[in-house]
Amino acid sequence: MRPVEPIDSHHDYDLVVIGSGGAAFAPAIRARDLGRSVVLIDRGTVGGTCVNVGCIPSKTLLADSERINGPAPDLGAAVERKDVLVARLRQEKYLDLLDEYGIDLRAGEAELVDGHSVAVDGASVGAGAILVAAGARPAIPPIPGLEEAGYLTSATALEVSEPPVRLAVIGANAVGLELGQMFGNFGARVTFIDLVRVVPFEEAEVAEAMREVLEDQGHAVIEGARTERVSVEDGERVLRGTVGGEPFEVRADEILVATGRRPNTEGLGLERVGVELDPRGAIVVDSEQRTSVPSVFAAGDVTSQPQFVYVAAAGGAAAAENAFGVGGERLGLDSLPRIVFTAPQIASAGLTEAQARQRGFEVESRILPLDAVPRALVNGDTRGLYKLVAEASSGRLLGASVVADGAAEVIQAAVYAIERGMTVGEVASTWAPYLTMAEGFKLAAQTFTRDVAKLSCCAA
Ligand SMILES: Cc1cc2nc3c(=O)[nH]c(=O)nc-3n(C[C@H](O)[C@H](O)[C@H](O)COP(=O)(O)OP(=O)(O)OC[C@H]3O[C@@H](n4cnc5c(N)ncnc54)[C@H](O)[C@@H]3O)c2cc1C
């Protein structure tokens, strides 16, 4: 543990954190480990998005939706199981830790007064350092008629106990795909509508594979489509817009809006104090999570960093270290994994081919279809692919994408390989157990130098 600086006694707390989600708890624990006093201030439910209305509830419902074998899938029962698990994890992973570590909690709306004090419902709390971890909320596009017609968000969708017969999902990135497929598994017919395409920020081949899966499941996918207005006609919600200059129309019983998340930066007094925001309204942080005001740090979805809870927690912990330690703690995002928990799963790490080229790399890439992977053949499910991107001159792995059952577990091998600067040649000569999806990662690496269709068993 680093030496602790003397506590500045004219502040109420060494660290005041606005928020109580992933970006708040990790730094609060780190501050206590460093012998510092800390208070979390939250206007909502302790635990923030991930445990209450994000990762945990969405994946619980998804898991139940995929387990259904019988003719009467029961979304209501899944919602009840989800509520029990959310309450348990909120207690064990958040509330219980307050006493465990000696972290104070105040309920209320917080606002920065200056770089060393925060107002909470009229009272002022003095801080050695402030961490803004206020998160984000669903962004609702200004589509005429949408408000009047009504819609679900990623939060309200988790409370629906009867699946709609026809669901229109606006936005086919992670949240739209996961919740759309979940309702689909419970019996809804889903139309996914996206301005660009399915998983717009991932490899085009990944998007293509996922689109085929959704269409095979009986869902519709409309890509490159702008929804321009929504109306209610004879009890139906009708979405109209254009795709490739041609009009489209979708009739649905319910609409899910999943067009990204907007940082909660309004009303926090950030502009007054001089904290810089980007054009999206997210807080700009440097590599040490510092804002443009030296005593104010920020982490998680309220910043322009990738919106994953593990990024939020790591960013918050780095902020606490940098506030009290010698500085220099930074997030290395080069090997960051990204998962979409659909079936099959979509997992990627590092750079896509387009991103690598944008950064000036000369790249070589290879695609291995899933029917070249023995595990997929024995499973009888060959939907998906592996794609690897390497630096052409050195063979260094820059990025990996996997669409497969279990892809979220497989990608961890790629995270290690990218993090440690391994070449595709080194990945190709590393052990991989036969009849695992992980073997597909090794086979994909082998495709850089040979035709893997002409190998015997065991990727050797
Ligand atoms: C449906 C869904 C599924 C997801 N699934 C995953 C997943 O599987 N894996 C993953 O890694 N990530 C997932 N995420 C993303 C993940 O939930 C977020 O990245 C993470 O929770 C962000 O944490 P945070 O601490 O930055 O913000 P939050 O957890 O949102 O916490 C912010 C807190 O600040 C409080 N607050 C805001 N303003 C004020 C104010 N002025 N005063 C007082 N309090 C305030 C809010 O009440 C809130 O509790 C998912 C998100 C969604 C929506």
Coordinates of C-alpha atoms and ligand atoms in Angstrom, one line a residue:
M1 CA 0.0 0.0 0.0
R2 CA 1.2 3.5 -0.8
P3 CA 2.1 5.9 2.0
V4 CA -0.9 8.0 3.0
E5 CA -0.7 11.7 2.9
P6 CA -2.0 13.5 6.1
I7 CA -5.7 14.1 5.8
D8 CA -6.6 17.7 5.2
S9 CA -8.8 18.3 8.2
H10 CA -10.7 21.3 6.9
H11 CA -12.7 19.1 4.5
D12 CA -15.6 16.9 5.6
Y13 CA -14.3 14.0 3.5
D14 CA -11.1 13.2 1.6
L15 CA -13.3 12.0 -1.3
V16 CA -16.9 12.8 -2.2
V17 CA -18.3 10.6 -4.9
I18 CA -21.5 11.6 -6.8
G19 CA -23.1 8.3 -7.7
S20 CA -23.2 4.8 -6.1
G21 CA -22.7 2.5 -9.1
G22 CA -19.7 0.6 -10.4
A23 CA -17.7 3.8 -11.0
A24 CA -18.4 4.8 -7.4
F25 CA -17.9 1.7 -5.3
A26 CA -14.5 0.6 -6.6
P27 CA -12.9 4.0 -5.8
A28 CA -14.7 4.2 -2.5
I29 CA -13.1 0.8 -1.5
R30 CA -9.7 1.9 -2.9
A31 CA -9.9 5.2 -0.9
R32 CA -10.7 3.3 2.3
D33 CA -7.8 0.9 1.5
L34 CA -5.6 4.0 1.4
G35 CA -7.0 5.2 4.8
R36 CA -9.1 8.0 3.4
S37 CA -12.6 9.0 4.3
V38 CA -15.3 8.8 1.6
V39 CA -19.0 9.5 1.1
L40 CA -21.2 8.4 -1.8
I41 CA -24.1 10.6 -2.7
D42 CA -26.9 9.1 -4.8
R43 CA -30.3 10.5 -5.8
G44 CA -31.6 7.1 -6.9
T45 CA -31.2 3.4 -6.0
V46 CA -27.9 2.3 -4.5
G47 CA -25.9 0.3 -6.9
G48 CA -26.7 2.4 -10.0
T49 CA -27.4 0.9 -13.4
C50 CA -25.5 -2.4 -13.6
V51 CA -27.1 -4.2 -10.7
N52 CA -30.5 -2.5 -10.8
V53 CA -31.5 -1.9 -14.4
G54 CA -28.5 -3.1 -16.5
C55 CA -26.1 -6.1 -16.6
I56 CA -27.7 -8.3 -13.9
P57 CA -31.4 -8.0 -14.7
S58 CA -31.0 -8.1 -18.5
K59 CA -28.7 -11.2 -18.4
T60 CA -31.0 -12.9 -15.9
L61 CA -34.0 -12.5 -18.2
L62 CA -31.9 -13.5 -21.2
A63 CA -30.7 -16.7 -19.4
D64 CA -34.2 -17.7 -18.5
S65 CA -35.4 -17.0 -22.1
E66 CA -32.8 -19.3 -23.5
R67 CA -33.6 -22.1 -21.1
I68 CA -37.1 -22.5 -22.3
N69 CA -37.9 -25.9 -23.8
G70 CA -41.6 -26.2 -23.1
P71 CA -44.5 -24.6 -25.0
A72 CA -45.4 -22.0 -22.3
P73 CA -42.5 -19.8 -21.7
D74 CA -43.2 -17.6 -18.7
L75 CA -41.7 -14.1 -18.8
G76 CA -43.6 -13.2 -15.5
A77 CA -41.8 -16.0 -13.6
A78 CA -38.5 -14.8 -15.1
V79 CA -39.2 -11.2 -14.0
E80 CA -39.8 -12.5 -10.4
R81 CA -36.6 -14.5 -10.3
K82 CA -34.7 -11.4 -11.7
D83 CA -36.2 -9.2 -8.9
V84 CA -35.0 -11.6 -6.2
L85 CA -31.5 -11.8 -7.6
V86 CA -31.2 -8.1 -8.2
A87 CA -32.3 -7.4 -4.5
R88 CA -29.8 -10.0 -3.3
L89 CA -26.8 -8.7 -5.3
R90 CA -27.6 -5.1 -4.5
Q91 CA -27.5 -6.0 -0.8
E92 CA -24.4 -8.2 -0.9
K93 CA -22.3 -6.4 -3.5
Y94 CA -23.2 -2.8 -2.6
L95 CA -25.1 -2.1 0.6
D96 CA -23.3 -4.6 2.8
L97 CA -19.9 -3.1 1.7
L98 CA -20.7 0.3 3.1
D99 CA -20.4 -1.0 6.7
E100 CA -17.7 -3.5 5.7
Y101 CA -15.4 -0.7 4.5
G102 CA -16.7 2.2 6.5
I103 CA -18.1 4.1 3.5
D104 CA -20.7 6.8 4.2
L105 CA -23.8 7.1 2.0
R106 CA -26.1 10.1 1.6
A107 CA -29.3 10.1 -0.3
G108 CA -30.0 13.2 -2.4
E109 CA -29.4 15.2 -5.5
A110 CA -25.8 16.4 -5.6
E111 CA -24.4 19.5 -7.4
L112 CA -20.8 20.9 -7.5
V113 CA -20.4 24.2 -5.8
D114 CA -16.7 24.5 -6.5
G115 CA -13.7 22.2 -6.9
H116 CA -13.9 21.2 -3.2
S117 CA -17.5 21.2 -2.2
V118 CA -20.7 19.6 -3.2
A119 CA -24.3 20.7 -2.3
V120 CA -26.7 18.0 -1.4
D121 CA -30.3 19.1 -0.9
G122 CA -29.2 22.5 0.5
A123 CA -26.3 21.2 2.7
S124 CA -22.7 21.6 1.7
V125 CA -20.1 18.8 1.9
G126 CA -16.4 19.7 1.7
A127 CA -14.1 17.4 -0.2
G128 CA -10.4 17.0 -0.7
A129 CA -11.3 15.5 -4.1
I130 CA -14.5 15.0 -5.9
L131 CA -15.3 12.0 -8.2
V132 CA -18.2 12.5 -10.6
A133 CA -19.7 9.0 -11.2
A134 CA -23.2 10.0 -12.2
G135 CA -23.7 7.5 -15.0
A136 CA -25.9 7.8 -18.0
R137 CA -29.6 7.2 -19.0
P138 CA -31.3 6.0 -22.1
A139 CA -31.1 8.5 -24.9
I140 CA -34.4 9.1 -26.6
P141 CA -34.3 10.3 -30.2
P142 CA -36.6 13.2 -31.1
I143 CA -38.8 11.2 -33.4
P144 CA -42.2 13.0 -33.9
G145 CA -45.0 11.0 -32.3
L146 CA -42.8 8.7 -30.3
E147 CA -43.6 10.3 -26.9
E148 CA -47.3 10.2 -27.6
A149 CA -47.2 6.6 -28.8
G150 CA -45.2 5.5 -25.7
Y151 CA -42.2 3.2 -25.7
L152 CA -40.1 1.0 -23.5
T153 CA -36.5 1.8 -22.5
S154 CA -33.8 -0.7 -21.4
A155 CA -35.0 0.0 -17.8
T156 CA -38.8 -0.3 -18.2
A157 CA -38.4 -3.3 -20.6
L158 CA -37.1 -5.3 -17.6
E159 CA -40.5 -5.0 -15.8
V160 CA -42.7 -6.3 -18.6
S161 CA -44.2 -9.6 -17.6
E162 CA -46.2 -10.4 -20.8
P163 CA -44.2 -10.3 -24.1
P164 CA -45.7 -8.2 -26.8
V165 CA -46.8 -10.1 -29.9
R166 CA -44.9 -7.8 -32.2
L167 CA -42.0 -5.7 -31.0
A168 CA -40.2 -2.9 -32.9
V169 CA -36.7 -2.3 -31.6
I170 CA -35.1 1.1 -32.6
G171 CA -31.3 0.6 -32.4
A172 CA -29.6 -2.8 -32.9
N173 CA -26.5 -2.4 -30.8
A174 CA -25.9 -4.5 -27.6
V175 CA -28.9 -3.4 -25.6
G176 CA -31.4 -3.6 -28.5
L177 CA -30.2 -7.0 -29.6
E178 CA -30.1 -8.5 -26.2
L179 CA -33.5 -7.3 -25.0
G180 CA -35.0 -7.8 -28.5
Q181 CA -33.8 -11.4 -28.6
M182 CA -34.9 -12.0 -25.0
F183 CA -38.5 -10.9 -25.9
G184 CA -38.2 -13.0 -29.1
N185 CA -37.3 -16.1 -27.1
F186 CA -40.4 -15.5 -25.0
G187 CA -42.5 -15.5 -28.2
A188 CA -42.4 -11.9 -29.6
R189 CA -41.9 -11.3 -33.3
V190 CA -39.2 -8.6 -33.4
T191 CA -38.3 -6.0 -36.0
F192 CA -34.8 -4.5 -35.5
I193 CA -34.4 -1.1 -37.1
D194 CA -31.0 0.5 -37.2
L195 CA -29.6 3.7 -38.7
V196 CA -26.5 1.9 -39.8
R197 CA -26.7 -1.9 -39.2
V198 CA -26.8 -4.6 -36.6
V199 CA -23.8 -4.1 -34.1
P200 CA -22.8 -1.0 -36.0
F201 CA -19.4 -0.6 -34.4
E202 CA -18.2 -4.2 -34.9
E203 CA -16.8 -6.0 -37.9
A204 CA -19.1 -6.0 -41.0
E205 CA -18.8 -9.8 -41.1
V206 CA -20.0 -10.0 -37.5
A207 CA -23.0 -7.9 -38.3
E208 CA -23.8 -10.0 -41.3
A209 CA -23.6 -13.2 -39.3
M210 CA -25.9 -11.8 -36.6
R211 CA -28.4 -10.5 -39.1
E212 CA -28.7 -14.0 -40.6
V213 CA -29.2 -15.5 -37.1
L214 CA -32.0 -13.0 -36.4
E215 CA -33.7 -13.6 -39.7
D216 CA -33.5 -17.4 -39.3
Q217 CA -35.2 -17.0 -36.0
G218 CA -38.1 -15.3 -37.9
H219 CA -37.3 -11.7 -36.9
A220 CA -37.0 -8.8 -39.4
V221 CA -33.9 -6.6 -39.7
I222 CA -34.1 -3.2 -41.4
E223 CA -30.6 -1.7 -41.7
G224 CA -29.6 1.8 -42.9
A225 CA -33.1 2.9 -41.8
R226 CA -34.2 6.2 -40.3
T227 CA -37.4 6.1 -38.3
E228 CA -39.0 9.5 -39.0
R229 CA -42.4 9.3 -37.2
V230 CA -44.5 7.1 -35.0
S231 CA -48.3 7.1 -34.7
V232 CA -51.0 5.0 -33.1
E233 CA -53.5 3.7 -35.6
D234 CA -56.3 1.3 -34.6
G235 CA -54.5 0.5 -31.4
E236 CA -51.2 -0.4 -33.3
R237 CA -48.0 1.5 -33.1
V238 CA -46.9 2.4 -36.6
L239 CA -43.3 3.4 -37.4
R240 CA -42.6 5.0 -40.7
G241 CA -39.3 6.2 -42.2
T242 CA -36.9 5.7 -45.1
V243 CA -34.4 3.1 -46.0
G244 CA -32.1 3.7 -49.0
G245 CA -34.4 6.6 -50.1
E246 CA -37.5 4.2 -50.1
P247 CA -40.2 4.4 -47.5
F248 CA -40.7 1.7 -44.9
E249 CA -43.5 1.0 -42.4
V250 CA -43.5 -1.3 -39.3
R251 CA -46.6 -2.2 -37.3
A252 CA -46.0 -3.2 -33.7
D253 CA -47.7 -3.7 -30.4
E254 CA -44.7 -2.2 -28.5
I255 CA -41.6 -0.2 -29.2
L256 CA -38.2 -0.6 -27.5
V257 CA -35.9 2.4 -27.9
A258 CA -32.3 1.3 -27.6
T259 CA -30.4 4.2 -29.3
G260 CA -27.6 4.6 -26.8
R261 CA -27.1 6.2 -23.4
R262 CA -26.8 9.9 -22.6
P263 CA -24.4 11.1 -19.8
N264 CA -26.1 12.5 -16.7
T265 CA -24.2 15.8 -16.7
E266 CA -27.1 18.2 -16.5
G267 CA -27.8 20.0 -13.2
L268 CA -24.4 19.0 -11.7
G269 CA -23.0 22.5 -11.8
L270 CA -20.1 21.3 -14.0
E271 CA -20.1 24.2 -16.4
R272 CA -20.1 26.7 -13.5
V273 CA -17.1 25.0 -11.9
G274 CA -15.3 24.8 -15.3
V275 CA -15.4 21.0 -16.0
E276 CA -15.1 20.5 -19.7
L277 CA -17.8 18.4 -21.6
D278 CA -17.5 16.9 -25.0
P279 CA -20.2 17.6 -27.8
R280 CA -22.2 14.6 -26.5
G281 CA -22.3 16.2 -23.0
A282 CA -19.9 13.6 -21.5
I283 CA -17.2 14.7 -19.1
V284 CA -13.7 14.9 -20.8
V285 CA -11.1 13.1 -18.7
D286 CA -7.4 12.7 -19.3
S287 CA -5.6 9.4 -19.0
E288 CA -5.6 9.6 -15.2
Q289 CA -9.4 10.3 -15.0
R290 CA -8.8 14.0 -14.2
T291 CA -11.2 16.6 -15.5
S292 CA -10.2 20.1 -16.5
V293 CA -10.6 21.1 -12.8
P294 CA -7.6 19.6 -10.9
S295 CA -9.5 18.4 -7.8
V296 CA -12.4 16.9 -9.8
F297 CA -12.2 13.4 -11.3
A298 CA -14.8 11.5 -13.3
A299 CA -15.3 7.8 -14.2
G300 CA -17.8 5.5 -15.8
D301 CA -20.7 6.2 -18.2
V302 CA -20.7 9.9 -17.4
T303 CA -17.4 10.2 -19.3
S304 CA -16.6 9.5 -22.9
Q305 CA -15.0 6.2 -22.0
P306 CA -16.6 2.9 -23.2
Q307 CA -19.8 2.1 -21.4
F308 CA -19.0 -1.2 -19.6
V309 CA -19.2 -1.7 -15.8
Y310 CA -15.6 -3.0 -15.7
V311 CA -14.4 0.2 -17.4
A312 CA -16.4 2.2 -14.9
A313 CA -14.9 0.4 -11.9
A314 CA -11.3 0.4 -13.2
G315 CA -11.6 4.1 -14.1
G316 CA -13.0 5.0 -10.7
A317 CA -10.3 3.0 -8.9
A318 CA -7.6 4.7 -11.0
A319 CA -9.2 8.1 -10.1
A320 CA -8.9 7.3 -6.4
E321 CA -5.3 6.2 -6.7
N322 CA -4.4 9.4 -8.6
A323 CA -6.3 11.6 -6.2
F324 CA -4.4 10.3 -3.2
G325 CA -1.3 8.5 -4.5
V326 CA 1.6 9.5 -6.7
G327 CA -0.5 9.5 -9.9
G328 CA 0.2 7.7 -13.1
E329 CA -2.7 5.1 -12.8
R330 CA -4.3 4.9 -16.2
L331 CA -6.6 2.5 -18.1
G332 CA -5.1 0.6 -21.0
L333 CA -8.0 0.1 -23.4
D334 CA -6.0 -1.6 -26.2
S335 CA -7.2 -5.1 -25.4
L336 CA -10.7 -4.1 -24.0
P337 CA -13.2 -6.9 -24.5
R338 CA -16.8 -6.1 -25.7
I339 CA -19.6 -8.6 -25.4
V340 CA -23.2 -8.8 -26.8
F341 CA -24.9 -11.6 -24.9
T342 CA -27.1 -12.8 -27.8
A343 CA -27.3 -16.4 -28.8
P344 CA -24.8 -17.0 -30.4
Q345 CA -22.8 -14.5 -28.4
I346 CA -20.8 -11.7 -30.1
A347 CA -17.4 -11.1 -28.5
S348 CA -14.6 -8.9 -29.6
A349 CA -11.3 -7.5 -28.2
G350 CA -8.9 -4.8 -29.4
L351 CA -9.3 -3.1 -32.8
T352 CA -11.6 -4.0 -35.7
E353 CA -10.0 -4.0 -39.1
A354 CA -11.4 -0.5 -39.9
Q355 CA -10.2 0.9 -36.6
A356 CA -6.7 -0.6 -37.1
R357 CA -6.4 1.0 -40.6
Q358 CA -7.7 4.3 -39.2
R359 CA -4.8 4.2 -36.7
G360 CA -2.4 3.8 -39.5
F361 CA -1.6 0.1 -39.2
E362 CA -1.1 -2.0 -42.4
V363 CA -3.1 -5.1 -41.5
E364 CA -3.8 -8.6 -42.5
S365 CA -7.0 -10.3 -41.5
R366 CA -8.5 -13.8 -41.6
I367 CA -12.0 -15.2 -41.2
L368 CA -12.7 -18.7 -40.0
P369 CA -16.3 -19.8 -40.5
L370 CA -17.7 -21.8 -37.6
D371 CA -18.1 -24.9 -39.8
A372 CA -14.3 -25.3 -39.6
V373 CA -14.4 -25.6 -35.8
P374 CA -15.0 -29.2 -34.6
R375 CA -16.9 -28.1 -31.4
A376 CA -19.4 -26.3 -33.6
L377 CA -19.8 -29.4 -35.8
V378 CA -20.5 -31.7 -32.8
N379 CA -22.9 -29.1 -31.3
G380 CA -24.7 -29.1 -34.7
D381 CA -24.7 -25.3 -34.7
T382 CA -22.3 -23.7 -37.1
R383 CA -23.7 -20.2 -37.1
G384 CA -20.9 -17.7 -36.6
L385 CA -17.3 -17.0 -37.3
Y386 CA -13.9 -15.9 -35.9
K387 CA -12.1 -12.9 -37.4
L388 CA -8.5 -12.0 -36.5
V389 CA -6.7 -8.8 -37.4
A390 CA -2.9 -8.6 -37.3
E391 CA -0.3 -6.1 -38.1
A392 CA 1.0 -7.1 -41.5
S393 CA 4.7 -6.5 -40.9
S394 CA 5.0 -8.3 -37.5
G395 CA 2.0 -10.6 -37.3
R396 CA 1.1 -9.0 -33.9
L397 CA -2.5 -9.6 -33.0
L398 CA -4.5 -6.3 -32.9
G399 CA -8.0 -7.5 -32.7
A400 CA -10.3 -10.5 -32.6
S401 CA -14.0 -11.0 -33.0
V402 CA -16.0 -14.2 -32.4
V403 CA -19.6 -15.0 -33.1
A404 CA -20.3 -18.4 -31.5
D405 CA -21.8 -20.2 -28.6
G406 CA -19.5 -19.3 -25.7
A407 CA -17.7 -16.5 -27.5
A408 CA -17.7 -14.4 -24.4
E409 CA -15.4 -16.9 -22.7
V410 CA -13.3 -17.5 -25.8
I411 CA -12.4 -13.9 -26.1
Q412 CA -10.5 -13.8 -22.9
A413 CA -7.7 -15.7 -24.6
A414 CA -7.6 -12.9 -27.2
V415 CA -7.5 -10.3 -24.5
Y416 CA -4.3 -11.9 -23.0
A417 CA -2.8 -12.3 -26.4
I418 CA -3.4 -8.7 -27.4
E419 CA -2.3 -7.4 -24.0
R420 CA 1.0 -9.3 -24.2
G421 CA 1.7 -8.4 -27.8
M422 CA 1.5 -12.0 -29.1
T423 CA 1.7 -12.6 -32.8
V424 CA -0.8 -14.8 -34.6
G425 CA 2.1 -17.3 -35.1
E426 CA 2.5 -17.5 -31.3
V427 CA -1.2 -18.0 -30.8
A428 CA -1.2 -20.7 -33.6
S429 CA 1.5 -22.6 -31.7
T430 CA -0.1 -22.4 -28.2
W431 CA -2.1 -25.3 -26.7
A432 CA -5.8 -25.5 -27.3
P433 CA -8.0 -28.3 -26.0
Y434 CA -9.8 -30.3 -28.7
L435 CA -13.5 -29.9 -29.0
T436 CA -13.7 -26.5 -27.4
M437 CA -14.6 -23.2 -29.0
A438 CA -11.3 -21.9 -27.7
E439 CA -9.7 -24.2 -30.3
G440 CA -11.3 -22.0 -32.9
F441 CA -9.1 -19.1 -31.8
K442 CA -6.0 -21.2 -32.5
L443 CA -7.4 -22.4 -35.8
A444 CA -8.2 -18.9 -36.9
A445 CA -4.6 -17.9 -36.1
Q446 CA -3.3 -20.9 -38.1
T447 CA -5.2 -19.6 -41.2
F448 CA -2.6 -16.9 -41.5
T449 CA -0.1 -19.5 -42.8
R450 CA -2.1 -22.6 -43.9
D451 CA -5.4 -24.0 -45.1
V452 CA -6.9 -25.4 -41.9
A453 CA -9.5 -27.4 -43.8
K454 CA -6.6 -29.7 -44.7
L455 CA -5.5 -30.4 -41.1
S456 CA -6.4 -33.6 -39.4
C457 CA -8.0 -33.3 -36.0
C458 CA -6.7 -31.1 -33.2
A459 CA -5.5 -27.9 -34.9
A460 CA -1.9 -29.3 -35.1
Ligands
LIG1 C1 -29.6 -3.0 -20.2 C2 -28.1 -2.8 -19.9 C3 -27.3 -3.9 -19.9 C4 -26.0 -3.8 -19.6 N1 -25.2 -4.9 -19.6 C5 -23.9 -4.8 -19.3 C6 -23.0 -5.9 -19.2 O1 -23.5 -7.1 -19.4 N2 -21.7 -5.8 -18.9 C7 -21.2 -4.5 -18.7 O2 -20.0 -4.4 -18.5 N3 -21.9 -3.4 -18.8 C8 -23.3 -3.5 -19.1 N4 -24.0 -2.4 -19.1 C9 -23.4 -1.1 -18.8 C10 -23.2 -0.8 -17.3 O3 -24.4 -1.0 -16.7 C11 -22.7 0.6 -17.1 O4 -21.5 0.8 -17.9 C12 -22.3 0.8 -15.7 O5 -23.4 0.4 -14.8 C13 -22.0 2.3 -15.4 O6 -21.7 2.5 -14.1 P1 -21.6 4.0 -13.5 O7 -21.2 3.9 -12.1 O8 -20.8 4.8 -14.4 O9 -23.0 4.6 -13.6 P2 -24.4 4.2 -12.9 O10 -24.3 2.8 -12.4 O11 -25.5 4.6 -13.8 O12 -24.5 5.1 -11.6 C14 -24.7 6.4 -11.6 C15 -25.5 6.8 -10.3 O13 -25.4 8.2 -10.2 C16 -26.6 8.7 -9.6 N5 -26.7 10.1 -10.0 C17 -26.7 10.7 -11.2 N6 -26.8 12.1 -11.1 C18 -26.8 12.3 -9.8 C19 -26.9 13.5 -9.0 N7 -26.9 14.8 -9.6 N8 -26.9 13.4 -7.7 C20 -26.8 12.3 -7.0 N9 -26.8 11.1 -7.7 C21 -26.8 11.1 -9.0 C22 -27.6 7.8 -10.3 O14 -28.8 7.8 -9.5 C23 -26.9 6.5 -10.4 O15 -27.2 5.6 -9.3 C24 -25.4 -2.5 -19.3 C25 -26.2 -1.4 -19.4 C26 -27.6 -1.5 -19.7 C27 -28.5 -0.3 -19.7

